[in-house]
Amino acid sequence: EIWTCRPSPPQGKAFAHPLSLAGSSVKEKLERVRGELQQLEASAMVVSSLDEVAWLLNVRGSDIPFNPFVVSYVILTMEEVKWFVHEHKVEQHLRASLQEDGVSIFSYSSIEEHLLLLSRSERGIVIDPAKCSWKVSMILNPDSSAEGANMCKVITHLSPVCSLKAIKSNEELQGFQTAHLKDAAAMVNFLCWIEKAMGNNENLTEISAADKLLEFRKEQEGFVSLSFETISAYGSNGAIIHYAPEPQTCATIGKDSLYLLDSGAQFLEGTTDITRTMHFGTPTDHERSCFTRVLQGHIALDRAVFPLGTTGHMLDLLARLPLWKAGLDYKHGTGHGVGAFLCVHEGPHLISYYPKDPDPPIRKSMTSSIEPGYYEEGNFGIRIENVVFVCEACTPHRFDNGEFLCFEPLTLVPIERKLIDKGMLNEEEVRWVDEYHRQCWEKISPRVEGDAKEWLRRMTQPL
């Protein structure tokens, strides 16, 4: 009665995510999840989040724009695994492989029937209240005072799959590195192109620039899609944090203000997310000062060394302090997890000023964005975003025999030099910029040529 023009379900095929990229087999993942369920005194769970289904079964699809997912559910018990999916999506070779791993395939429409059966068993069933639909929850946990109430015990808890998925395997981290090298090559080609086009006074709009970046990404082997709708924002549009340009109203990119570009891609090897802020004319002292403070916050968080057990909420202020000193701030989180050819925004961890419950600690082999910014309504927006992974820090001491962690960058694309006020940076910050740009040249220069390579050389010279 409400959705009168509901489209037909998407028809794309599911496909296997190979072990060489996943790092763990379906059997291994099922065993780990079952171990987590035992810790929760549960014997079953309903997996309703599509990225969790994809990770658990090592499958990907094309049902959701920007996300390689298959619309489906999983019911996992200690004895069996049921995948509820439109069956025509699963071709015989994938079906056979999953059956070898103990996964039975059922029609998508039969999920309600199987949930009812599950609810009548004396089981502890885990659902994640942040991701489980109201319908699923009510089937499992109706009014307990009603006649014939279900026998199961519903345990609302952060999904064990979510927590396990956040810790990347070695193969997933290698895939991330490959994906980010490809994405950096596309970005360098684009940044060289747009600088030249603006120098020639070509008429570029926010949309035509985003379209050109997509062309460069499509040239990279293994490119699947964008990972979200590109935020291509000039001038005052950059101050709208989640701005999306429209053909009828998008701005023409000029030389009198800042251009903010937040974009990402899905590669078979991994997911990327990057923001760079540029100026194609002469930036004002105020713009350079604001940009440099954002850069200082980015550097401070990127260089952080912290003990195991530290949460993103505890780290967040490192990125804000340089802005706070000038009475500036930004109204969004500083970092989010990134999936391995999955969601560009992934939990359960988060780097944010705003308290989160639960707020799990940052752990080794997690990924995160680092993306402080500053937005001046009616004027401009600034954001500098890299994706990093968490690794063990090399420290001279280990207090209480504890583990200390740090970040290593995955994103390797130069930062706009003309917006950096070197006089505001201390020696350690200058060294960070120079070392970061050295890595950009060393790892990306073999992947670009011609004008793009010369642009990269120029942009990675020491400050």
XYZ file of C-alpha atoms in Angstrom:
463
model
C 0.000 0.000 0.000
C 2.971 2.306 0.543
C 5.479 1.211 -2.107
C 3.294 1.062 -5.214
C 6.118 0.999 -7.782
C 8.532 -1.393 -6.084
C 11.072 -2.645 -8.651
C 11.728 -6.314 -9.311
C 14.549 -7.914 -7.306
C 18.002 -7.460 -8.877
C 18.981 -10.317 -11.176
C 22.792 -10.316 -11.077
C 24.697 -13.552 -10.506
C 26.624 -14.349 -7.362
C 30.297 -15.211 -7.780
C 33.006 -16.675 -5.569
C 35.545 -14.481 -3.806
C 38.699 -16.598 -4.152
C 40.649 -17.960 -1.216
C 43.761 -16.195 -2.538
C 42.045 -12.877 -1.700
C 39.863 -13.932 1.247
C 42.628 -15.695 3.174
C 40.218 -17.969 5.083
C 37.911 -20.664 3.754
C 34.181 -20.752 4.431
C 34.715 -23.714 6.772
C 37.338 -21.804 8.749
C 35.093 -18.761 9.063
C 32.107 -20.848 10.171
C 34.232 -22.504 12.835
C 35.391 -19.134 14.168
C 31.846 -17.726 14.275
C 30.591 -20.821 16.095
C 33.340 -20.358 18.653
C 32.163 -16.788 19.229
C 28.567 -17.990 19.605
C 29.616 -20.428 22.295
C 31.190 -17.537 24.210
C 27.780 -15.837 24.095
C 26.034 -19.047 25.267
C 24.214 -19.139 21.947
C 23.843 -21.912 19.406
C 22.465 -20.010 16.402
C 22.478 -16.624 14.726
C 20.708 -14.826 11.916
C 23.043 -12.951 9.565
C 21.027 -10.221 7.870
C 23.708 -7.669 6.981
C 24.680 -8.194 3.350
C 28.386 -7.469 3.818
C 28.505 -10.064 6.599
C 26.818 -12.664 4.389
C 29.330 -11.899 1.617
C 32.326 -12.200 3.954
C 31.095 -15.350 5.692
C 30.376 -17.290 2.497
C 33.199 -15.793 0.385
C 30.705 -14.645 -2.235
C 30.164 -11.339 -3.975
C 27.482 -9.972 -6.303
C 26.068 -6.857 -7.903
C 22.663 -6.367 -6.296
C 23.406 -3.100 -4.481
C 24.887 -0.011 -6.204
C 28.508 0.617 -5.176
C 28.536 -2.587 -3.064
C 29.375 -6.117 -4.295
C 26.581 -7.900 -2.453
C 23.901 -10.509 -3.019
C 20.496 -9.846 -1.428
C 20.194 -12.787 0.966
C 20.122 -14.058 4.544
C 22.054 -16.712 6.445
C 20.880 -18.814 9.380
C 23.846 -20.384 11.145
C 23.563 -23.063 13.831
C 26.108 -25.428 15.354
C 24.984 -28.122 12.931
C 24.127 -26.386 9.673
C 24.252 -23.253 7.544
C 21.326 -22.103 5.392
C 21.705 -19.443 2.708
C 18.445 -17.845 1.593
C 18.906 -16.355 -1.854
C 17.117 -16.107 -5.183
C 18.329 -19.463 -6.459
C 18.829 -18.453 -10.100
C 21.678 -16.209 -8.896
C 23.775 -19.202 -7.790
C 25.299 -21.156 -10.654
C 26.162 -24.825 -10.288
C 29.905 -24.494 -9.663
C 29.345 -22.020 -6.798
C 26.482 -24.107 -5.417
C 28.674 -27.231 -5.394
C 31.551 -25.393 -3.706
C 29.310 -24.054 -0.953
C 27.692 -27.427 -0.411
C 31.168 -28.918 0.136
C 31.590 -26.338 2.894
C 28.312 -27.407 4.515
C 26.120 -24.585 3.180
C 22.583 -25.482 2.068
C 20.810 -23.132 -0.328
C 17.141 -22.233 0.052
C 14.835 -19.856 -1.789
C 14.896 -16.272 -0.555
C 11.150 -16.325 0.085
C 11.417 -19.250 2.519
C 13.359 -17.304 5.172
C 10.246 -16.578 7.249
C 9.290 -20.254 7.411
C 12.776 -21.214 8.610
C 12.877 -18.395 11.150
C 9.636 -19.714 12.627
C 11.140 -23.189 12.879
C 14.233 -21.741 14.540
C 12.134 -19.764 17.008
C 10.421 -22.934 18.249
C 13.681 -24.557 19.263
C 15.254 -24.206 22.676
C 18.175 -22.198 21.374
C 19.964 -19.017 22.178
C 19.796 -17.043 18.932
C 22.011 -14.017 18.287
C 20.722 -11.070 16.293
C 22.450 -7.729 15.884
C 19.844 -5.076 16.802
C 21.629 -2.460 14.684
C 21.315 -4.567 11.526
C 18.377 -6.909 11.995
C 15.033 -5.907 10.479
C 11.948 -5.444 12.629
C 10.239 -8.325 10.803
C 12.994 -10.820 11.597
C 13.132 -9.660 15.199
C 9.371 -10.039 15.677
C 9.304 -13.546 14.184
C 11.971 -14.667 16.630
C 10.832 -12.645 19.601
C 7.072 -11.887 19.577
C 5.104 -10.892 22.655
C 6.338 -13.454 25.181
C 3.046 -13.343 27.055
C 1.092 -14.554 24.050
C -0.278 -18.084 23.936
C 2.217 -20.479 22.365
C 5.127 -18.112 22.868
C 8.391 -19.124 21.236
C 10.829 -21.259 23.185
C 14.016 -19.652 21.920
C 16.087 -17.067 23.761
C 16.952 -14.077 21.594
C 20.347 -12.555 22.400
C 20.799 -9.035 21.040
C 24.511 -8.464 20.565
C 27.025 -6.998 18.159
C 27.338 -9.527 15.355
C 30.337 -11.843 15.812
C 30.714 -11.790 12.030
C 31.131 -8.005 12.110
C 33.951 -8.234 14.655
C 35.766 -11.051 12.869
C 35.404 -9.379 9.452
C 37.094 -6.212 10.733
C 40.368 -8.076 11.389
C 41.873 -8.473 7.947
C 43.783 -11.575 6.883
C 47.258 -11.219 5.387
C 45.752 -11.945 1.976
C 43.124 -9.240 2.445
C 45.781 -6.715 3.461
C 47.840 -7.615 0.404
C 44.724 -7.117 -1.698
C 44.169 -3.721 -0.087
C 47.696 -2.692 -1.000
C 47.188 -3.779 -4.604
C 43.839 -1.981 -4.873
C 45.259 1.232 -3.446
C 48.236 1.189 -5.799
C 45.848 0.877 -8.746
C 43.614 3.602 -7.371
C 46.595 5.888 -6.759
C 47.673 5.489 -10.384
C 44.177 6.474 -11.526
C 44.160 9.451 -9.152
C 47.586 10.662 -10.293
C 46.495 10.438 -13.936
C 43.370 12.411 -13.068
C 45.100 15.074 -10.965
C 47.637 15.661 -13.718
C 44.832 15.888 -16.289
C 42.653 18.312 -14.306
C 45.571 20.597 -13.449
C 46.444 20.832 -17.149
C 42.792 21.280 -18.187
C 42.263 24.090 -15.687
C 45.522 25.702 -16.801
C 44.116 25.707 -20.346
C 40.886 27.308 -19.096
C 38.757 24.336 -20.139
C 35.125 24.402 -19.014
C 34.875 21.670 -16.371
C 31.904 21.007 -14.126
C 31.774 19.005 -10.926
C 30.120 16.176 -12.858
C 32.414 16.197 -15.899
C 35.436 16.034 -13.576
C 33.932 13.100 -11.655
C 33.168 11.339 -14.933
C 36.766 11.762 -16.089
C 38.070 10.262 -12.845
C 35.783 7.279 -13.422
C 37.328 6.850 -16.887
C 40.811 6.693 -15.369
C 39.689 4.160 -12.772
C 38.092 1.948 -15.421
C 41.504 1.683 -17.094
C 42.825 -0.220 -14.065
C 42.660 -4.004 -14.202
C 40.227 -5.478 -11.690
C 38.065 -2.350 -11.429
C 34.452 -3.284 -10.615
C 32.634 -0.054 -9.713
C 32.808 3.071 -7.628
C 32.530 2.407 -3.887
C 30.133 5.346 -3.368
C 28.791 8.290 -5.314
C 31.667 10.692 -5.933
C 31.593 13.938 -3.942
C 32.909 16.446 -6.476
C 32.452 19.865 -4.886
C 33.741 23.302 -5.839
C 33.652 26.394 -3.635
C 30.689 26.627 -1.273
C 29.453 23.187 -2.341
C 32.500 21.743 -0.598
C 31.096 22.948 2.711
C 28.176 20.507 2.278
C 29.753 17.412 3.817
C 27.831 14.799 1.793
C 27.250 16.896 -1.300
C 26.250 15.132 -4.524
C 26.329 17.192 -7.748
C 23.253 17.137 -10.003
C 23.428 17.739 -13.786
C 21.036 20.698 -13.660
C 22.655 22.502 -10.746
C 26.307 21.421 -10.507
C 28.946 24.120 -10.345
C 31.617 24.965 -12.889
C 35.070 24.443 -11.375
C 37.000 27.694 -11.188
C 40.272 29.120 -9.952
C 38.994 31.307 -7.123
C 38.162 28.688 -4.482
C 38.884 25.162 -3.283
C 37.852 21.966 -5.045
C 37.093 18.980 -2.778
C 37.041 15.492 -4.322
C 35.978 12.520 -2.178
C 35.804 9.280 -4.133
C 36.551 5.573 -4.051
C 36.485 2.362 -6.019
C 35.710 -1.317 -5.724
C 38.478 -3.490 -7.106
C 38.445 -7.280 -6.974
C 41.331 -6.994 -4.507
C 39.849 -4.376 -2.173
C 37.942 -1.158 -1.561
C 39.337 2.387 -1.656
C 38.280 5.761 -0.264
C 40.269 8.977 -0.724
C 39.698 12.718 -0.403
C 41.947 15.397 -1.796
C 41.419 19.162 -1.742
C 42.902 21.315 -4.519
C 43.149 24.887 -5.702
C 43.692 25.790 -9.365
C 44.508 29.443 -8.769
C 46.136 31.305 -5.898
C 44.745 30.293 -2.483
C 44.225 32.923 0.189
C 46.246 32.942 3.403
C 43.095 31.886 5.265
C 42.526 28.894 2.973
C 46.152 27.802 3.379
C 46.002 28.219 7.145
C 42.811 26.134 7.427
C 44.196 23.472 5.088
C 47.457 23.253 7.011
C 45.620 22.805 10.315
C 43.617 19.946 8.784
C 46.890 18.468 7.528
C 48.451 18.786 10.997
C 45.501 16.892 12.479
C 45.827 14.199 9.828
C 49.547 13.854 10.547
C 49.032 13.716 14.320
C 46.576 10.820 14.044
C 48.580 9.016 11.369
C 51.701 9.164 13.589
C 49.913 8.036 16.745
C 51.303 5.128 18.781
C 48.830 3.703 21.268
C 48.341 0.672 23.541
C 46.069 -2.212 22.675
C 42.633 -1.450 24.113
C 42.554 2.138 22.832
C 39.281 3.098 21.150
C 38.692 5.389 18.221
C 36.885 7.805 20.524
C 40.083 8.138 22.564
C 42.174 8.856 19.443
C 39.817 11.309 17.759
C 40.968 14.469 19.514
C 44.469 14.108 18.035
C 43.031 15.099 14.655
C 41.052 18.025 16.084
C 43.614 19.719 18.339
C 45.282 21.848 15.611
C 41.850 23.096 14.548
C 40.676 23.659 18.119
C 43.702 25.878 18.752
C 42.269 28.266 16.146
C 38.667 27.892 17.318
C 37.789 25.625 14.384
C 36.259 22.139 14.198
C 34.268 19.770 11.977
C 30.985 17.952 12.518
C 31.693 14.432 11.328
C 33.673 11.412 12.433
C 37.391 11.188 11.791
C 37.629 7.589 10.634
C 35.709 4.456 9.702
C 36.659 0.898 8.818
C 36.889 -0.101 5.157
C 35.871 -3.514 3.818
C 37.901 -5.948 1.721
C 35.944 -5.676 -1.555
C 32.947 -4.998 0.675
C 31.429 -1.844 2.234
C 33.436 1.356 2.027
C 32.091 2.110 5.523
C 32.662 -0.811 7.876
C 32.431 -1.299 11.636
C 32.434 -2.065 14.407
C 35.276 0.363 15.145
C 35.012 4.079 14.514
C 37.226 7.101 15.134
C 34.803 9.723 16.344
C 34.430 12.564 18.823
C 30.931 11.332 19.566
C 30.665 8.428 22.047
C 29.507 5.119 20.564
C 28.066 2.081 22.308
C 29.575 -0.385 21.816
C 32.945 1.215 21.100
C 35.337 -1.678 20.431
C 39.063 -0.968 20.558
C 41.289 -0.530 17.536
C 43.062 -3.834 16.848
C 45.937 -5.059 14.728
C 45.058 -5.703 11.054
C 42.017 -3.452 11.086
C 41.674 -0.791 8.412
C 40.447 2.744 8.928
C 40.157 6.040 7.157
C 41.766 9.144 8.614
C 39.777 12.128 7.359
C 39.771 15.372 9.354
C 38.303 18.398 7.647
C 37.054 21.942 7.949
C 33.927 23.412 6.336
C 33.143 27.098 6.082
C 29.521 27.560 5.118
C 29.079 29.597 1.957
C 32.801 29.536 1.162
C 34.641 26.208 0.920
C 35.300 22.754 2.330
C 38.565 20.979 3.153
C 39.159 17.295 3.809
C 42.291 15.133 3.620
C 41.476 11.426 3.689
C 43.718 8.385 3.556
C 42.975 4.747 4.305
C 45.413 3.132 6.741
C 45.877 -0.268 8.328
C 46.747 -1.023 11.931
C 50.038 -2.756 12.684
C 52.241 -3.431 15.696
C 54.419 -0.474 16.690
C 58.130 -0.853 17.322
C 58.659 0.806 20.722
C 61.747 0.832 22.988
C 59.631 -0.403 25.903
C 56.520 -2.562 26.384
C 54.716 -1.328 29.488
C 53.188 -4.236 31.426
C 54.223 -6.496 28.498
C 51.468 -4.880 26.481
C 51.138 -4.485 22.734
C 51.387 -1.057 21.136
C 49.880 -0.236 17.761
C 50.257 2.336 14.993
C 48.941 3.158 11.523
C 50.521 2.590 8.112
C 49.115 4.332 5.020
C 47.489 2.407 2.184
C 46.501 5.531 0.214
C 49.493 6.956 -1.685
C 48.470 10.114 -3.533
C 50.279 13.479 -3.138
C 48.767 16.207 -0.974
C 48.229 19.636 -2.589
C 51.505 21.486 -2.027
C 50.303 25.019 -2.757
C 47.828 24.743 0.131
C 50.509 23.839 2.701
C 51.866 26.712 4.788
C 55.260 25.233 5.625
C 55.872 27.930 8.219
C 53.075 26.459 10.367
C 54.625 22.956 10.385
C 57.208 21.748 12.879
C 60.188 19.632 11.823
C 58.451 16.310 12.496
C 55.444 17.353 10.417
C 57.669 18.434 7.519
C 59.487 15.074 7.723
C 56.120 13.257 7.654
C 55.035 15.088 4.482
C 58.374 14.457 2.778
C 58.421 10.777 3.739
C 54.810 10.306 2.647
C 55.553 11.913 -0.702
C 58.703 9.796 -1.055
C 56.550 6.676 -0.708
C 54.081 8.056 -3.256
C 56.879 8.491 -5.798
C 58.571 5.173 -5.053
C 55.418 3.058 -5.305
C 53.302 4.920 -7.870
C 55.841 6.220 -10.387
C 56.282 2.757 -11.992
C 52.519 2.726 -12.644
C 52.222 6.031 -14.528
C 54.040 7.564 -17.485
C 54.460 10.707 -19.540
C 52.937 13.905 -18.173
C 51.465 12.071 -15.187
C 54.872 10.803 -14.138
C 56.383 14.290 -14.404
C 53.445 15.694 -12.416
C 54.047 13.064 -9.732
C 57.757 13.886 -9.644
C 57.027 17.568 -9.166
C 54.373 16.993 -6.496
C 56.573 14.671 -4.412
C 59.660 16.880 -4.111
C 60.672 17.592 -0.489
C 58.983 20.625 1.040
